[in-house]
Every structure is written in C-alpha cells, then in structure tokens.
Amino acid sequence: MTAFPVRRPRRLRRTPALRRLVAEHDLTPRRLVLPVFVKEGIAEAQPIASMPGVSQHPVEDLPGIVDRAAAAGIGGIMLFGVPEHRDANGSAAVDPDGILNRAIAVAATAAAGRLTVQADLCLDEFTDHGHCGVLAGDGSVDNDRTLEVYAQMALAQASAGADILGLSGMMDGQVAAVRAALDAAGRSDVVVLAYAAKYASAFYGPFRDAVESTLQGDRRTYQLDPTNGREGVQEALVDIDEGADIVMVKPAGPYLDVLAEVAAVSTVPVWAYQVSGEYAMIEHAADAGVIDRERAIGESLLGIRRAGAEAILTYWALEVAEWLRDGRPLA
Ligand code: PBG
C-alpha cells in the first residue's frame, strides 16, 4: 500500500481565496516612500536614461507630485537636490536658498501634513569632488569637520520644514552630532532617520547619473564593505545608541540578511532603501522582454518586507501604491 503524505501544505494553495486568507505578508501604501530628484535651473522634468520612468524635476513640479503621493496614500517623499553650483565644502547644502532647502519648503507647504517630507542629509550632491564629506589636506574625507557641516545642514533642513532627516553620509558620530544640533536649536521634534547600514555598492550607479555625481574613486573608506554582515548590525546599534529614531539598511535586495538581523535586534523602526540599481535591473530586464515587470516589482518588495522592513524607499512607490489602492495583488 502506498504511504500517502499526511502533511499537505498544498491544501492552503488550492484557490486564490485560500491563498489570500493565509498570506503572511503584505504591503500597504503607508509603508512606501518615494525618492524625488529636484534639479536647480531646469524648466521641465528631464528623464534619467539609466532609470526609465524616473526624472529630475524642477521645484515647480513638487506640489503636483505631493498631491499625487498624498492621493495614493504613501508615507512620504524623500527629496534629493541637484544644485547648479558645487564647491569644496558643499555650501549650497546649508544655504536656505539652496535647491534642496527650497524644495523642502515647497514640498512641506504642499504636503500640509498629508504625508511626511524627508530630506537627504549628505554632501555628495553639493561638493565639487563628489564625496559625502569635506576633504582634509591629504584628500581623505575629514570625518569630524564633516559633522560640523552636517549639523548646519540639519538646521537648514529643519527650518525649511522637513519632518525627517535622512542621514546618508556614513560619517562616524553623525547621528549624535545632528541630534545635538537640532536639540540645541529647539528642534527636538525633528526625526532622524539613520542610513545605519549603508554598503559601498555598485547598485548606486544609476543614482549617480540622477544627481550628476562628480565622484572620482569610491566611498569605501566610509560606506560598509559588502563582505560584512555583523558590522551592519553594529552600525545600526551605534546609531540607535546615538539617538536615531529610525534605522535603515541600504541597498535592500542584496542585503536582506543584514535587514533581517537588524530587524531582529532593533528597538526602533527599521526601513530599507530599494536603490536605483535594483530599480534599473528590473526595468531594463522587463524592457528586454525577459521578465514580467509587475510581478518582479511585487516580489522584490515582498522580499524586503519579509526580511523585516517596516517601510521601503522605492522609485516604484507611487505606482505600487496605486496598484494597492485598486486592489491588485502584488505578486
Ligand atoms: C547619498 C546617497 C546615495 C544614495 C542615496 N543617498 C548615493 C551614494 O551613496 O553614492 C543612493 C540611492 C540610490 O542608488 O537609489 N547622498
């Protein structure tokens, strides 16, 4: 007599209704954050060739983007600025009239509390050498002098109306320095999102086109080495200790193990950034006809959720939120 299986996991997969009922994870629009590139001195949106479907925007586009984002119910937008002029110290980053600070002000007014306005707090878009900090005489990135600039940048972004500051520069002590500066200025209300475990990654390639990066060389002296998992957890714990309100792992897809480990130990919310290269891979593969675009997008986001991200920065935030609103399944 044949020994039939007693355990039959397929039973719960038989119909769409059963599968829907037992789904462990899902995504909701409130968990999505849209990164937006705002460029100084342009009159119309300019498509970014390496990121099909993503553009650099004039600041005037922001109210419309914010309205669409609010209607889609997403959690926020993360602003990046592309300035016309760059210098050694990234001075446009601390100037209230600098492109990013102007963009924050316009977005905050348009948002009127309907979603959060977040700003990238890093110098790489503003320095002529393209590094995330200011340089010492020997050409290395000067950690502690950079902290002083980050503190000023934080105050400028807070004054412009940002709800959340995204500290992406990977300088030691950046969370503590920014928190102290905000608190001393009476801005203990402003949220610090620490890009706690940010890896030195090839997957930032298309982003560097998007912000017209001038970087020569790489960021390996400050971003994490892809060989290290435990160090990513340590970075998150250090940032929590320094006062981070939220910690993030970035990129997401290639670092799901780090994300899961951080999610297991964090006492604060854990987010992930699905970066430009992760976006571009799926878009270009879909374009070549080798992958089902929408299912691949859905799967990539569900993987990040399964690993433990409570919110996800993704260039598909608006599109996916609109699918969810229309009741379409993700995968
Ligand atoms: C630094 C920053 C980068 C990204 C977000 N913030 C670039 C870098 O570290 O080189 C990358 C995001 C992406 O690739 O989508 N300002």
GROMACS .gro file of C-alpha atoms and ligand atoms in nm:
model
  347
    1MET     CA    1   0.000   0.000   0.000
    2THR     CA    2   0.126   0.348  -0.091
    3ALA     CA    3   0.212   0.576   0.201
    4PHE     CA    4   0.022   0.896   0.123
    5PRO     CA    5   0.155   1.227   0.256
    6VAL     CA    6  -0.014   1.326   0.580
    7ARG     CA    7   0.126   1.676   0.567
    8ARG     CA    8  -0.009   1.855   0.260
    9PRO     CA    9   0.100   2.222   0.250
   10ARG     CA   10  -0.055   2.248  -0.096
   11ARG     CA   11  -0.401   2.242   0.066
   12LEU     CA   12  -0.375   2.611   0.154
   13ARG     CA   13  -0.267   2.700  -0.200
   14ARG     CA   14  -0.567   2.549  -0.381
   15THR     CA   15  -0.772   2.863  -0.452
   16PRO     CA   16  -0.700   3.235  -0.476
   17ALA     CA   17  -0.932   3.294  -0.179
   18LEU     CA   18  -0.739   3.048   0.040
   19ARG     CA   19  -0.405   3.193  -0.066
   20ARG     CA   20  -0.527   3.545   0.007
   21LEU     CA   21  -0.651   3.443   0.350
   22VAL     CA   22  -0.323   3.282   0.460
   23ALA     CA   23  -0.084   3.539   0.310
   24GLU     CA   24   0.173   3.615   0.580
   25HIS     CA   25   0.294   3.948   0.449
   26ASP     CA   26   0.158   4.235   0.251
   27LEU     CA   27   0.235   4.588   0.166
   28THR     CA   28   0.028   4.898   0.227
   29PRO     CA   29   0.077   5.240   0.069
   30ARG     CA   30   0.162   5.398   0.404
   31ARG     CA   31   0.481   5.188   0.414
   32LEU     CA   32   0.615   5.331   0.087
   33VAL     CA   33   0.838   5.636   0.049
   34LEU     CA   34   0.911   5.794  -0.289
   35PRO     CA   35   1.259   5.939  -0.358
   36VAL     CA   36   1.236   6.257  -0.573
   37PHE     CA   37   1.519   6.437  -0.755
   38VAL     CA   38   1.486   6.814  -0.771
   39LYS     CA   39   1.720   6.998  -1.003
   40GLU     CA   40   1.805   7.364  -0.997
   41GLY     CA   41   1.772   7.572  -1.314
   42ILE     CA   42   1.552   7.350  -1.528
   43ALA     CA   43   1.211   7.446  -1.660
   44GLU     CA   44   1.079   7.096  -1.732
   45ALA     CA   45   1.125   6.745  -1.599
   46GLN     CA   46   1.425   6.566  -1.751
   47PRO     CA   47   1.411   6.187  -1.781
   48ILE     CA   48   1.705   5.992  -1.634
   49ALA     CA   49   1.822   5.750  -1.903
   50SER     CA   50   1.955   5.486  -1.662
   51MET     CA   51   1.628   5.487  -1.464
   52PRO     CA   52   1.339   5.452  -1.711
   53GLY     CA   53   1.032   5.623  -1.568
   54VAL     CA   54   1.225   5.847  -1.325
   55SER     CA   55   1.304   6.214  -1.391
   56GLN     CA   56   1.482   6.509  -1.244
   57HIS     CA   57   1.220   6.771  -1.160
   58PRO     CA   58   1.210   7.148  -1.138
   59VAL     CA   59   1.099   7.262  -0.796
   60GLU     CA   60   0.771   7.379  -0.954
   61ASP     CA   61   0.672   7.014  -1.014
   62LEU     CA   62   0.668   6.938  -0.643
   63PRO     CA   63   0.314   7.045  -0.550
   64GLY     CA   64   0.175   6.813  -0.820
   65ILE     CA   65   0.397   6.523  -0.710
   66VAL     CA   66   0.298   6.577  -0.348
   67ASP     CA   67  -0.072   6.581  -0.439
   68ARG     CA   68  -0.042   6.255  -0.630
   69ALA     CA   69   0.160   6.099  -0.347
   70ALA     CA   70  -0.096   6.208  -0.089
   71ALA     CA   71  -0.383   6.077  -0.301
   72ALA     CA   72  -0.202   5.742  -0.331
   73GLY     CA   73  -0.165   5.732   0.047
   74ILE     CA   74   0.212   5.681   0.062
   75GLY     CA   75   0.406   5.757   0.379
   76GLY     CA   76   0.630   6.028   0.246
   77ILE     CA   77   0.870   6.162  -0.013
   78MET     CA   78   1.249   6.172   0.020
   79LEU     CA   79   1.399   6.474  -0.152
   80PHE     CA   80   1.738   6.491  -0.323
   81GLY     CA   81   1.877   6.818  -0.462
   82VAL     CA   82   2.087   6.866  -0.775
   83PRO     CA   83   2.247   7.213  -0.747
   84GLU     CA   84   2.379   7.425  -1.032
   85HIS     CA   85   2.699   7.511  -0.849
   86ARG     CA   86   2.916   7.286  -0.637
   87ASP     CA   87   3.218   7.374  -0.425
   88ALA     CA   88   3.471   7.205  -0.198
   89ASN     CA   89   3.260   7.245   0.115
   90GLY     CA   90   2.917   7.186  -0.036
   91SER     CA   91   2.798   7.527   0.076
   92ALA     CA   92   2.470   7.514  -0.119
   93ALA     CA   93   2.361   7.242   0.124
   94VAL     CA   94   2.348   7.484   0.418
   95ASP     CA   95   2.217   7.784   0.222
   96PRO     CA   96   1.845   7.839   0.289
   97ASP     CA   97   1.814   7.929  -0.081
   98GLY     CA   98   1.998   7.614  -0.189
   99ILE     CA   99   1.794   7.388  -0.415
  100LEU     CA  100   1.729   7.116  -0.160
  101ASN     CA  101   1.619   7.357   0.112
  102ARG     CA  102   1.389   7.538  -0.131
  103ALA     CA  103   1.245   7.204  -0.240
  104ILE     CA  104   1.178   7.106   0.122
  105ALA     CA  105   0.991   7.430   0.183
  106VAL     CA  106   0.775   7.393  -0.127
  107ALA     CA  107   0.702   7.027  -0.054
  108ALA     CA  108   0.622   7.092   0.312
  109THR     CA  109   0.375   7.364   0.221
  110ALA     CA  110   0.212   7.144  -0.042
  111ALA     CA  111   0.201   6.841   0.187
  112ALA     CA  112   0.029   7.031   0.468
  113GLY     CA  113   0.060   6.729   0.694
  114ARG     CA  114  -0.087   6.477   0.447
  115LEU     CA  115   0.244   6.290   0.424
  116THR     CA  116   0.595   6.330   0.562
  117VAL     CA  117   0.861   6.537   0.389
  118GLN     CA  118   1.204   6.379   0.417
  119ALA     CA  119   1.538   6.516   0.302
  120ASP     CA  120   1.869   6.352   0.216
  121LEU     CA  121   2.130   6.484   0.457
  122CYS     CA  122   2.462   6.428   0.283
  123LEU     CA  123   2.714   6.642   0.099
  124ASP     CA  124   2.780   6.438  -0.214
  125GLU     CA  125   2.538   6.631  -0.434
  126PHE     CA  126   2.687   6.960  -0.320
  127THR     CA  127   3.063   6.906  -0.323
  128ASP     CA  128   3.266   6.956  -0.642
  129HIS     CA  129   3.469   6.643  -0.561
  130GLY     CA  130   3.152   6.438  -0.506
  131HIS     CA  131   3.241   6.292  -0.165
  132CYS     CA  132   2.988   6.275   0.115
  133GLY     CA  133   3.203   6.497   0.335
  134VAL     CA  134   3.464   6.770   0.325
  135LEU     CA  135   3.823   6.674   0.250
  136ALA     CA  136   4.135   6.702   0.464
  137GLY     CA  137   4.462   6.830   0.316
  138ASP     CA  138   4.567   6.479   0.217
  139GLY     CA  139   4.247   6.422   0.017
  140SER     CA  140   4.085   6.192   0.273
  141VAL     CA  141   3.732   6.261   0.397
  142ASP     CA  142   3.758   6.459   0.722
  143ASN     CA  143   3.501   6.290   0.948
  144ASP     CA  144   3.479   6.544   1.228
  145ARG     CA  145   3.481   6.858   1.015
  146THR     CA  146   3.206   6.699   0.808
  147LEU     CA  147   2.996   6.655   1.124
  148GLU     CA  148   3.002   7.032   1.172
  149VAL     CA  149   2.865   7.083   0.821
  150TYR     CA  150   2.601   6.811   0.870
  151ALA     CA  151   2.487   6.991   1.187
  152GLN     CA  152   2.437   7.314   0.992
  153MET     CA  153   2.268   7.127   0.710
  154ALA     CA  154   2.029   6.968   0.960
  155LEU     CA  155   1.929   7.309   1.095
  156ALA     CA  156   1.871   7.441   0.742
  157GLN     CA  157   1.655   7.141   0.652
  158ALA     CA  158   1.461   7.162   0.977
  159SER     CA  159   1.398   7.534   0.925
  160ALA     CA  160   1.280   7.465   0.571
  161GLY     CA  161   1.016   7.232   0.714
  162ALA     CA  162   1.149   6.875   0.679
  163ASP     CA  163   0.980   6.622   0.908
  164ILE     CA  164   1.252   6.359   0.876
  165LEU     CA  165   1.624   6.400   0.801
  166GLY     CA  166   1.784   6.108   0.618
  167LEU     CA  167   2.146   6.089   0.726
  168SER     CA  168   2.314   5.903   0.442
  169GLY     CA  169   2.677   6.014   0.464
  170MET     CA  170   2.812   5.731   0.680
  171MET     CA  171   3.035   5.954   0.894
  172ASP     CA  172   3.103   5.824   1.244
  173GLY     CA  173   2.902   6.018   1.502
  174GLN     CA  174   2.667   6.180   1.250
  175VAL     CA  175   2.350   6.087   1.436
  176ALA     CA  176   2.477   6.225   1.767
  177ALA     CA  177   2.607   6.543   1.603
  178VAL     CA  178   2.281   6.614   1.419
  179ARG     CA  179   2.064   6.526   1.720
  180ALA     CA  180   2.266   6.757   1.946
  181ALA     CA  181   2.248   7.045   1.696
  182LEU     CA  182   1.873   7.005   1.650
  183ASP     CA  183   1.806   6.983   2.023
  184ALA     CA  184   2.024   7.285   2.098
  185ALA     CA  185   1.825   7.484   1.842
  186GLY     CA  186   1.494   7.387   1.999
  187ARG     CA  187   1.415   7.134   1.726
  188SER     CA  188   1.383   6.819   1.931
  189ASP     CA  189   1.072   6.749   1.720
  190VAL     CA  190   1.265   6.668   1.401
  191VAL     CA  191   1.305   6.296   1.328
  192VAL     CA  192   1.644   6.143   1.250
  193LEU     CA  193   1.645   5.855   1.002
  194ALA     CA  194   1.988   5.694   1.006
  195TYR     CA  195   2.109   5.515   0.695
  196ALA     CA  196   2.272   5.295   0.952
  197ALA     CA  197   2.398   5.011   0.737
  198LYS     CA  198   2.480   5.165   0.401
  199TYR     CA  199   2.704   4.949   0.190
  200ALA     CA  200   2.959   5.057  -0.071
  201SER     CA  201   2.752   4.931  -0.362
  202ALA     CA  202   2.758   4.911  -0.739
  203PHE     CA  203   2.378   4.935  -0.719
  204TYR     CA  204   2.402   5.313  -0.666
  205GLY     CA  205   2.525   5.352  -1.024
  206PRO     CA  206   2.206   5.493  -1.182
  207PHE     CA  207   2.154   5.729  -0.884
  208ARG     CA  208   2.490   5.886  -0.955
  209ASP     CA  209   2.361   5.972  -1.303
  210ALA     CA  210   2.043   6.107  -1.148
  211VAL     CA  211   2.235   6.351  -0.928
  212GLU     CA  212   2.510   6.408  -1.187
  213SER     CA  213   2.772   6.286  -0.943
  214THR     CA  214   3.124   6.418  -0.991
  215LEU     CA  215   3.280   6.147  -0.775
  216GLN     CA  216   3.617   6.009  -0.879
  217GLY     CA  217   3.712   5.690  -0.700
  218ASP     CA  218   3.479   5.534  -0.447
  219ARG     CA  219   3.327   5.562  -0.100
  220ARG     CA  220   3.488   5.255   0.054
  221THR     CA  221   3.650   5.445   0.341
  222TYR     CA  222   3.309   5.534   0.481
  223GLN     CA  223   3.042   5.303   0.338
  224LEU     CA  224   3.034   4.942   0.460
  225ASP     CA  225   3.225   4.660   0.297
  226PRO     CA  226   2.987   4.414   0.123
  227THR     CA  227   3.167   4.123   0.289
  228ASN     CA  228   3.046   4.223   0.635
  229GLY     CA  229   2.711   4.136   0.790
  230ARG     CA  230   2.781   4.172   1.161
  231GLU     CA  231   2.926   4.517   1.104
  232GLY     CA  232   2.593   4.628   0.956
  233VAL     CA  233   2.419   4.525   1.277
  234GLN     CA  234   2.682   4.709   1.480
  235GLU     CA  235   2.628   5.028   1.276
  236ALA     CA  236   2.255   5.010   1.348
  237LEU     CA  237   2.312   4.958   1.721
  238VAL     CA  238   2.557   5.251   1.735
  239ASP     CA  239   2.306   5.476   1.558
  240ILE     CA  240   2.025   5.373   1.792
  241ASP     CA  241   2.256   5.447   2.082
  242GLU     CA  242   2.329   5.792   1.936
  243GLY     CA  243   1.958   5.868   1.919
  244ALA     CA  244   1.840   5.754   1.576
  245ASP     CA  245   1.460   5.743   1.559
  246ILE     CA  246   1.462   5.504   1.262
  247VAL     CA  247   1.739   5.291   1.115
  248MET     CA  248   1.774   5.184   0.753
  249VAL     CA  249   1.958   4.919   0.556
  250LYS     CA  250   2.070   5.001   0.202
  251PRO     CA  251   2.071   4.863  -0.064
  252ALA     CA  252   1.784   4.630   0.023
  253GLY     CA  253   1.783   4.329  -0.210
  254PRO     CA  254   2.149   4.223  -0.183
  255TYR     CA  255   2.148   4.282   0.197
  256LEU     CA  256   1.829   4.109   0.311
  257ASP     CA  257   2.029   3.909   0.566
  258VAL     CA  258   2.152   4.230   0.728
  259LEU     CA  259   1.800   4.372   0.718
  260ALA     CA  260   1.661   4.064   0.894
  261GLU     CA  261   1.932   4.075   1.161
  262VAL     CA  262   1.882   4.445   1.223
  263ALA     CA  263   1.504   4.395   1.240
  264ALA     CA  264   1.556   4.122   1.499
  265VAL     CA  265   1.751   4.344   1.739
  266SER     CA  266   1.633   4.699   1.671
  267THR     CA  267   1.433   4.888   1.930
  268VAL     CA  268   1.330   5.150   1.671
  269PRO     CA  269   1.156   5.117   1.331
  270VAL     CA  270   1.362   4.952   1.056
  271TRP     CA  271   1.340   5.066   0.696
  272ALA     CA  272   1.510   4.964   0.374
  273TYR     CA  273   1.606   5.151   0.056
  274GLN     CA  274   1.549   4.968  -0.269
  275VAL     CA  275   1.812   5.163  -0.460
  276SER     CA  276   1.847   5.285  -0.816
  277GLY     CA  277   2.033   4.977  -0.942
  278GLU     CA  278   1.770   4.742  -0.803
  279TYR     CA  279   1.510   4.951  -0.985
  280ALA     CA  280   1.707   4.970  -1.308
  281MET     CA  281   1.773   4.595  -1.321
  282ILE     CA  282   1.403   4.511  -1.323
  283GLU     CA  283   1.307   4.795  -1.558
  284HIS     CA  284   1.573   4.705  -1.813
  285ALA     CA  285   1.509   4.332  -1.788
  286ALA     CA  286   1.136   4.395  -1.839
  287ASP     CA  287   1.218   4.620  -2.131
  288ALA     CA  288   1.417   4.339  -2.286
  289GLY     CA  289   1.111   4.117  -2.252
  290VAL     CA  290   1.277   3.864  -2.022
  291ILE     CA  291   1.075   3.922  -1.705
  292ASP     CA  292   0.717   4.009  -1.606
  293ARG     CA  293   0.771   4.364  -1.486
  294GLU     CA  294   0.485   4.400  -1.238
  295ARG     CA  295   0.528   4.060  -1.075
  296ALA     CA  296   0.902   4.117  -1.043
  297ILE     CA  297   0.842   4.454  -0.877
  298GLY     CA  298   0.593   4.297  -0.638
  299GLU     CA  299   0.823   4.009  -0.549
  300SER     CA  300   1.120   4.236  -0.493
  301LEU     CA  301   0.917   4.445  -0.247
  302LEU     CA  302   0.764   4.146  -0.069
  303GLY     CA  303   1.114   4.005  -0.015
  304ILE     CA  304   1.215   4.328   0.156
  305ARG     CA  305   0.902   4.318   0.371
  306ARG     CA  306   0.958   3.951   0.464
  307ALA     CA  307   1.312   4.035   0.572
  308GLY     CA  308   1.166   4.284   0.817
  309ALA     CA  309   1.144   4.632   0.666
  310GLU     CA  310   0.853   4.830   0.806
  311ALA     CA  311   0.881   5.094   0.535
  312ILE     CA  312   1.056   5.090   0.199
  313LEU     CA  313   1.205   5.371  -0.006
  314THR     CA  314   1.143   5.275  -0.367
  315TYR     CA  315   1.118   5.452  -0.701
  316TRP     CA  316   0.802   5.249  -0.762
  317ALA     CA  317   0.628   5.388  -0.452
  318LEU     CA  318   0.358   5.579  -0.639
  319GLU     CA  319   0.286   5.314  -0.898
  320VAL     CA  320   0.270   5.034  -0.641
  321ALA     CA  321   0.055   5.239  -0.402
  322GLU     CA  322  -0.187   5.298  -0.687
  323TRP     CA  323  -0.199   4.923  -0.764
  324LEU     CA  324  -0.269   4.850  -0.399
  325ARG     CA  325  -0.539   5.114  -0.388
  326ASP     CA  326  -0.701   4.948  -0.689
  327GLY     CA  327  -0.695   4.615  -0.506
  328ARG     CA  328  -0.444   4.445  -0.734
  329PRO     CA  329  -0.233   4.164  -0.587
  330LEU     CA  330   0.140   4.228  -0.563
  331ALA     CA  331   0.276   3.901  -0.691
  332PBG     C1  332   2.400   5.987  -0.080
  332PBG     C2  333   2.302   5.887  -0.130
  332PBG     C3  334   2.323   5.792  -0.233
  332PBG     C4  335   2.204   5.725  -0.249
  332PBG     C5  336   2.114   5.779  -0.159
  332PBG     N1  337   2.178   5.877  -0.084
  332PBG     C6  338   2.439   5.770  -0.321
  332PBG     C7  339   2.567   5.719  -0.276
  332PBG     O1  340   2.590   5.689  -0.159
  332PBG     O2  341   2.652   5.708  -0.364
  332PBG     C8  342   2.178   5.615  -0.347
  332PBG     C9  343   2.036   5.587  -0.376
  332PBG    C10  344   2.013   5.503  -0.495
  332PBG     O3  345   2.106   5.445  -0.556
  332PBG     O4  346   1.896   5.491  -0.533
  332PBG     N2  347   2.351   6.119  -0.095
   0.00000   0.00000   0.00000
